[in-house]
XYZ file of C-alpha atoms in Angstrom:
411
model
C 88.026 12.918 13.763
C 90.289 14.843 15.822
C 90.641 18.628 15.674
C 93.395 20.301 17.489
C 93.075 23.604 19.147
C 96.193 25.304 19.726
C 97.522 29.219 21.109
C 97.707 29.662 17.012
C 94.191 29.171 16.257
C 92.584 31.684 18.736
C 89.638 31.837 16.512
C 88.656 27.923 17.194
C 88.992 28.640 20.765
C 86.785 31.123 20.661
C 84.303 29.191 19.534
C 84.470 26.479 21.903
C 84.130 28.935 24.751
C 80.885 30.494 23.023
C 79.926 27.013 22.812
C 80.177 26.297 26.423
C 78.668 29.346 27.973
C 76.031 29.104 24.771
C 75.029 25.856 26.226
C 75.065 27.432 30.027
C 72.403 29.870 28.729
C 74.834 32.368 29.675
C 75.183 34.149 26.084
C 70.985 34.739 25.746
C 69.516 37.638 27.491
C 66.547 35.027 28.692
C 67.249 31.313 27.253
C 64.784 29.220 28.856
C 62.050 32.539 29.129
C 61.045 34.321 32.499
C 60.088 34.036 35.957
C 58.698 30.263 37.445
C 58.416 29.336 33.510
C 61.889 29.756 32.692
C 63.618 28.537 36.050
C 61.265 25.246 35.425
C 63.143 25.069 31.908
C 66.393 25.982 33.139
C 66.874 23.223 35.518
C 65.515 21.036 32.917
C 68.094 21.792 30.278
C 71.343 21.941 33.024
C 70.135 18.880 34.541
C 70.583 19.541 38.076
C 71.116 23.256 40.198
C 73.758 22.670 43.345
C 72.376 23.236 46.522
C 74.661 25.206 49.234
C 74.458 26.200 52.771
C 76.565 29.220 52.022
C 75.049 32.447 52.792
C 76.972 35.302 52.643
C 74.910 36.167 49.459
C 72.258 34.641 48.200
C 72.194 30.974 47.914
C 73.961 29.215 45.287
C 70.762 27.196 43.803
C 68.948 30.568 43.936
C 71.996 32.485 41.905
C 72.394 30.249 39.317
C 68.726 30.560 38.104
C 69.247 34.491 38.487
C 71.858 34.528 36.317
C 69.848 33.085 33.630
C 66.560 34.042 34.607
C 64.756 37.343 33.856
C 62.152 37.585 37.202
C 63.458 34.472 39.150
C 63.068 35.030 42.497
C 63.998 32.890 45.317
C 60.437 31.480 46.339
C 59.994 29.832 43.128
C 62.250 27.361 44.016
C 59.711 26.076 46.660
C 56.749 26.336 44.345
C 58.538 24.012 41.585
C 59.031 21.523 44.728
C 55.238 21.764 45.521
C 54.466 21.557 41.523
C 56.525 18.158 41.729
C 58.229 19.512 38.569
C 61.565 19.156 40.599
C 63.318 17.076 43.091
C 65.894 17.488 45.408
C 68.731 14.648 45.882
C 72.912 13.879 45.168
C 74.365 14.504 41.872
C 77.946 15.018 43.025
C 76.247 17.005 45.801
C 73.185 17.651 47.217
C 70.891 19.520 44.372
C 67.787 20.360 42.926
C 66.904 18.301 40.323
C 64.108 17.650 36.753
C 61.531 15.344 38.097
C 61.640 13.797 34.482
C 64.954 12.565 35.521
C 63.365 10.961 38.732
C 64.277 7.421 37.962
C 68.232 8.095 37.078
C 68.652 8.899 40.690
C 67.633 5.213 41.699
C 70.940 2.994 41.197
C 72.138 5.475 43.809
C 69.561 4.891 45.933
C 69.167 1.247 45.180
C 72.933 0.793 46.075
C 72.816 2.864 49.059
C 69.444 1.203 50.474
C 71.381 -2.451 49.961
C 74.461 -1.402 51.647
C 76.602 -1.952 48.418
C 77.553 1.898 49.072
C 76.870 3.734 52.201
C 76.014 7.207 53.288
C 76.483 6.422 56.714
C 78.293 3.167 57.829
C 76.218 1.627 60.362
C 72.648 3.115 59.918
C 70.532 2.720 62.868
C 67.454 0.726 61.360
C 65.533 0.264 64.229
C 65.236 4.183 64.483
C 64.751 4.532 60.791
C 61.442 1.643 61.313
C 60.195 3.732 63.892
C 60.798 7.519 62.110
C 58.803 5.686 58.960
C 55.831 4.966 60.637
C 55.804 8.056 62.606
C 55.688 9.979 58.856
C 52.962 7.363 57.687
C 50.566 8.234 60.949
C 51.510 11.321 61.490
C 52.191 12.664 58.033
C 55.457 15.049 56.846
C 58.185 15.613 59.116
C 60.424 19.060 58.837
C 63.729 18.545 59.948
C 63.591 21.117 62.431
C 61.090 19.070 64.772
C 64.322 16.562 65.260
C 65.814 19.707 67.300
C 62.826 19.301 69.736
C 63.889 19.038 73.102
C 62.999 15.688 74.251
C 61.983 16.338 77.542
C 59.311 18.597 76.228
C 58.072 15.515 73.737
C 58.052 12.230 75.108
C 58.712 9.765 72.941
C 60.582 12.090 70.662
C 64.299 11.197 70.040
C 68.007 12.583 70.431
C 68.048 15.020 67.504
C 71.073 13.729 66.510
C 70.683 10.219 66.022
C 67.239 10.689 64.355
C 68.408 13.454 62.228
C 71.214 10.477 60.755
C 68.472 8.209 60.129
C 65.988 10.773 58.626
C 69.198 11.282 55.991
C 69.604 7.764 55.534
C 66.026 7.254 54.703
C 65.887 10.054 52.477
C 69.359 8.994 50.141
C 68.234 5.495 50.407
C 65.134 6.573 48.546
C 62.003 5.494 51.091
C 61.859 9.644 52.005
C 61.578 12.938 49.847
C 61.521 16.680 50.329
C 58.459 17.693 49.955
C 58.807 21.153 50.117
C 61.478 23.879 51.946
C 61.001 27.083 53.600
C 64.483 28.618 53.735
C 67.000 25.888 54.787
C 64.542 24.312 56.631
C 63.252 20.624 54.528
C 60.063 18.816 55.445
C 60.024 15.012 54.306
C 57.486 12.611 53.342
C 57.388 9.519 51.832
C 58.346 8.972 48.684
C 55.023 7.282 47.340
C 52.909 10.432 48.980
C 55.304 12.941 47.009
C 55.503 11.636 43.560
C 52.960 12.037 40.846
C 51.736 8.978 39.036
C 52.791 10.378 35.958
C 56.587 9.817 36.954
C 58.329 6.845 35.563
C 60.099 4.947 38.440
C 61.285 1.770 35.966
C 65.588 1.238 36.876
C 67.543 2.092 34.413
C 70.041 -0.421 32.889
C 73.709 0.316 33.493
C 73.794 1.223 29.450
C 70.508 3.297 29.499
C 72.166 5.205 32.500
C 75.073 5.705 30.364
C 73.209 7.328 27.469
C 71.396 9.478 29.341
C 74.091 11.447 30.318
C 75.838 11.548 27.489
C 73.121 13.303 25.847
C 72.542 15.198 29.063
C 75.984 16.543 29.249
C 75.903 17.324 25.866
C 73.574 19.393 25.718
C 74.092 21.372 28.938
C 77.729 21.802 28.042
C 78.109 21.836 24.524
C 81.597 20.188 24.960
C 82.473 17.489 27.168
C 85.839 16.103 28.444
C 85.127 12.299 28.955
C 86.236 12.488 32.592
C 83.331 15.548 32.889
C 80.767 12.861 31.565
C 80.646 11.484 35.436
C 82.148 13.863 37.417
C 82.176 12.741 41.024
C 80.489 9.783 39.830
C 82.427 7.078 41.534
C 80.608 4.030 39.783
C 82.886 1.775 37.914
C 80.273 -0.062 36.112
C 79.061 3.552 34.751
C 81.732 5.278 33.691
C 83.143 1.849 31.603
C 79.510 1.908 30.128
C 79.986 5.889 29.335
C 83.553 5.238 27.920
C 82.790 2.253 25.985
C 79.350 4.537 24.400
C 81.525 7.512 23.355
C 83.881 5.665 21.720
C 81.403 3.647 19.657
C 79.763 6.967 18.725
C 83.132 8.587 17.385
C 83.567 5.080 15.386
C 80.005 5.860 14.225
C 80.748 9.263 13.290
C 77.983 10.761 15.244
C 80.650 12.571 17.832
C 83.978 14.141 17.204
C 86.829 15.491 19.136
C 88.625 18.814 19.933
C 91.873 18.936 21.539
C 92.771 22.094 23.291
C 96.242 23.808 23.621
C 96.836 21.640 27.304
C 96.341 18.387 25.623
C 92.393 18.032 27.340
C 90.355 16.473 24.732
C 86.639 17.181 24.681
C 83.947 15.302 22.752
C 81.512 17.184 20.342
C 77.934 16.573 18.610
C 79.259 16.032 14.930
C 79.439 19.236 13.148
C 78.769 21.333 16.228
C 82.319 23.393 14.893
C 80.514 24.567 12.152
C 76.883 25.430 13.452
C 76.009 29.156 13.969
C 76.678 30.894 17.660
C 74.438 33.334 19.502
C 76.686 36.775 19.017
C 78.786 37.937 21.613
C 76.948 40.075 24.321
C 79.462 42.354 26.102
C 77.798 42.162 29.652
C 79.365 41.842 32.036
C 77.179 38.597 34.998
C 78.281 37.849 38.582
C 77.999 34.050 38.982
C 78.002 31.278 41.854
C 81.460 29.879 42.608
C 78.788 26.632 42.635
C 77.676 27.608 38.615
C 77.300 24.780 36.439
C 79.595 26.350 34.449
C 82.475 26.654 36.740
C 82.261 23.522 38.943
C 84.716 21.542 36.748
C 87.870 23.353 37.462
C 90.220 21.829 35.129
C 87.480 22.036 32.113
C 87.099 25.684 33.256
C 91.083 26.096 33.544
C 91.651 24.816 30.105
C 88.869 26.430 28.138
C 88.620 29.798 29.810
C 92.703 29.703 31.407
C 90.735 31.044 34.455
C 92.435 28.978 37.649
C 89.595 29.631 39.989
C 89.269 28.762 43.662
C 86.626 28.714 46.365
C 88.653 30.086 49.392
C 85.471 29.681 52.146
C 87.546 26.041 52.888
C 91.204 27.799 52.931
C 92.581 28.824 56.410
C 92.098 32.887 56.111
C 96.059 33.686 55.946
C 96.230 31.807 53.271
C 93.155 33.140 51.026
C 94.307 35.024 47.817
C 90.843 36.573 47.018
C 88.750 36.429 49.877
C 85.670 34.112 51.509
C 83.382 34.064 49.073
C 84.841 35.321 45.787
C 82.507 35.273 42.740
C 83.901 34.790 39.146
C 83.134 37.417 36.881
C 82.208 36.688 33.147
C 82.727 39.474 30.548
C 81.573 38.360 27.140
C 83.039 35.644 26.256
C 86.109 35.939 28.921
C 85.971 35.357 32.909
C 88.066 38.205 33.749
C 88.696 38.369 37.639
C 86.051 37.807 40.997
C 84.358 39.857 43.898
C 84.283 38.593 47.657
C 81.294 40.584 48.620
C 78.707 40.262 51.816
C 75.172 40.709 51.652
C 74.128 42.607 54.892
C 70.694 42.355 55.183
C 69.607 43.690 58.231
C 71.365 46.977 56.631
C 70.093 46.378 53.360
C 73.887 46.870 52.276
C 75.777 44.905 49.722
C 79.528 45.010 50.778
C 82.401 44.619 48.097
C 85.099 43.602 49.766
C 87.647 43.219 47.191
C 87.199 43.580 43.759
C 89.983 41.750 41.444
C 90.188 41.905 37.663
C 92.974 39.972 35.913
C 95.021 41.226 33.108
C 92.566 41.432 30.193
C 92.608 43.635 26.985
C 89.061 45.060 27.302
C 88.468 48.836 27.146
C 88.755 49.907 30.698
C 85.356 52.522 30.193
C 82.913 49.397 28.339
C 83.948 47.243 31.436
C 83.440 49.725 34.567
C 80.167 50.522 32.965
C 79.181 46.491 32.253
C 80.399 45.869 36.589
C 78.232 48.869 37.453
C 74.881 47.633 35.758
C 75.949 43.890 37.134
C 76.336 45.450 40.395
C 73.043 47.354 40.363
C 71.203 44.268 39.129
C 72.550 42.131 41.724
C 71.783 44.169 44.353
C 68.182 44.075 43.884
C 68.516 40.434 43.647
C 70.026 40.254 47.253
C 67.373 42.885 48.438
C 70.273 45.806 49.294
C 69.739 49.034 48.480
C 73.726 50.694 49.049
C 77.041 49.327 48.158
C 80.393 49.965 49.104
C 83.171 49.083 47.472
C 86.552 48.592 49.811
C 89.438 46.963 47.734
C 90.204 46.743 44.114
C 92.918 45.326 42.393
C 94.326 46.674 39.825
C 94.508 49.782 42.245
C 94.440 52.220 38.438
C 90.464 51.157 38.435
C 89.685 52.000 42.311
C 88.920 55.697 41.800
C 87.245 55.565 38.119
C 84.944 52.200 40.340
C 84.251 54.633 43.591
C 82.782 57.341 41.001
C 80.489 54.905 39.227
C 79.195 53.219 42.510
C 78.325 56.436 44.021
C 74.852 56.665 42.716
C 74.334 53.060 44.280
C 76.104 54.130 47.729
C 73.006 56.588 48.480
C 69.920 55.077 49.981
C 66.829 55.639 49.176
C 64.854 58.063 51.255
């Protein structure tokens, strides 16, 4: 069954975006529950948080538990490590991931570990032998003892070369992080780190195949059969996920929506007609790393919101800034904000503000920023914002009132 969703039908399309973010977690006011509870749930139901180095606000894997998290705060992240009810590895990037999902990260590692696809071309295993058994004796390694200069520790290693083979270990599946204080990771081995609880059996190729179908499913309510394995770039896999869809639209068990560019997504059967979470007119600051934005073209084509990170563009060319976050009003993302965390200063710079042409009352949406705003702030630990640049220039003054209150600090 194919439905088509086209500019005359603005009610289906609608839906489909309610769908989306409803399967985000990003309609709820707390989805998965609050604090360590909820974030533990979270991860669970989106399958994987992205991991970034970024930190001109608060880290990405930290933000996108925020967002849907009443009381997360950024040390939980380390506790769920130390809980073993997460793990971090590669998705399509480095991330933090359900330890129930431990043994769907294996192919990768089995593949990597026989050389069938490499992380670094000519891993030095002599070094890797020797970093091993220095773990085993010794016990968990951070990864800033590989910076140690080796004149000061004899016997140590270059810092580079060892710091290679520490990575290869770890992708290759003999290492895991154990647990993380900032950006810093201390490894173990892998046998000393998981719980005997944890089922390490390889999948097959097909079992692979329908776990993230159902996975994706359910964390995205709407899937475009390229968005099945994004950045997955095993053949075997995605034939196995292709060949499972359509038996399960011959079956009747999925269906498919067209939308007005021609990108076809696949739905749970009678998902169309099921009941939707009302419409919440808040306005949330998300990562540019969100689960719900990472797919550019699925975000382009449900949400006609062409968004780019601009931290990789050369800085003449940059449209919106650094580090601009996408903005999601209701139902709607309706422009970004390139903004700096100061925290020395305690001070939460805007740098420029940019809505795009929407038809929401100009009053309901200053007033949904300026409670985002306030929120986030406490999230990033600032107590003052300023606000430098907005675009359209008819909001700037109406903004600069609003944020006052927030542009005092405390005495």
């Amino acid at each position: 069954m194919m439905t088509v969703v086209d500019a005359g039908q603005p009610e289906m399309l609608a839906r489909l975006r309610r769908m989306a973010l409803s399967a985000q977690g990003l309609l709820q006011a707390q989805p998965y529950g609050r604090g360590i509870e909820g974030a533990r749930k979270a991860i669970r139901h989106l399958a994987y948080v992205q991991i970034d180095t970024i930190s001109v606000v608060e880290r990405a894997h930290h933000h996108v538990l925020y967002s849907r998290v009443p009381n997360f705060q950024p040390t939980m992240t380390n506790q769920m490590l130390l809980n073993g009810d997460i793990f971090e590895y590669w998705t399509h990037a480095a991330a933090l991931i359900p330890i129930e999902d431990f043994r769907f990260s294996l192919p990768y590692k089995h593949a990597i570990k026989c050389g069938r696809t490499h992380w670094f071309k000519t891993p030095d295993k002599k070094l890797m032998r020797e970093l091993l058994a220095r773990i085993r004796i010794d016990g968990p390694l951070r990864s800033r003892d590989l910076e140690a200069n080796t004149k000061q520790r004899a016997g140590w290693w270059d810092w580079k070369p060892a710091k290679k083979a520490l990575e290869q270990l770890y992708m290759q599946g003999d290492l895991m992080v154990s647990k993380r204080e900032g950006f810093q990771k201390t490894y173990d081995l892998t046998e000393r780190v998981l719980l005997g609880n944890i089922n390490t059996f390889m999948p097959s190729v097909d079992e692979f195949a329908a776990h993230i179908i159902d996975q994706q499913l359910r964390c995205h309510g709407l899937v475009a059969l390229k968005g099945f394995t994004y950045l997955r770039r095993d053949t075997e896999l995605r034939k196995a996920v292709k060949a499972q869809v359509a038996e399960r639209l011959a079956m009747g068990n999925l269906e498919q929506v067209q939308a007005s560019n021609g990108e076809v997504f696949i739905v749970h059967a009678g998902a169309l007609a099921r009941p939707l979470p009302r419409l919440n007119k808040r306005l949330m600051i998300l990562s540019p790393f969100d689960n719900s934005v990472i797919q550019r073209d699925r975000l382009k084509a449900l949400f006609q919101f062409d968004y780019q990170i601009e931290c990789y563009v050369p800085e003449a060319k940059r449209k919106y800034g650094y580090f601009s976050l996408p903005l999601l009003y209701g139902d709607e993302f309706i422009g970004r904000m390139d903004c700096k965390a100061h925290r020395k200063e305690r001070h939460l710079e805007i740098k420029f503000l940019h809505f795009d042409v929407h038809n929401n009352d100009e009053e309901m949406l200053i007033s949904a920023f300026v409670a985002a705003v306030s929120q986030f702030c406490q999230f990033q630990n600032c107590d003052a914002v300023s606000l430098t640049k907005v675009y359209p220039e008819q909001f700037c003054q109406r903004l600069q009132s609003a944020l006052a209150p927030l542009r005092r600090k405390p005495q």
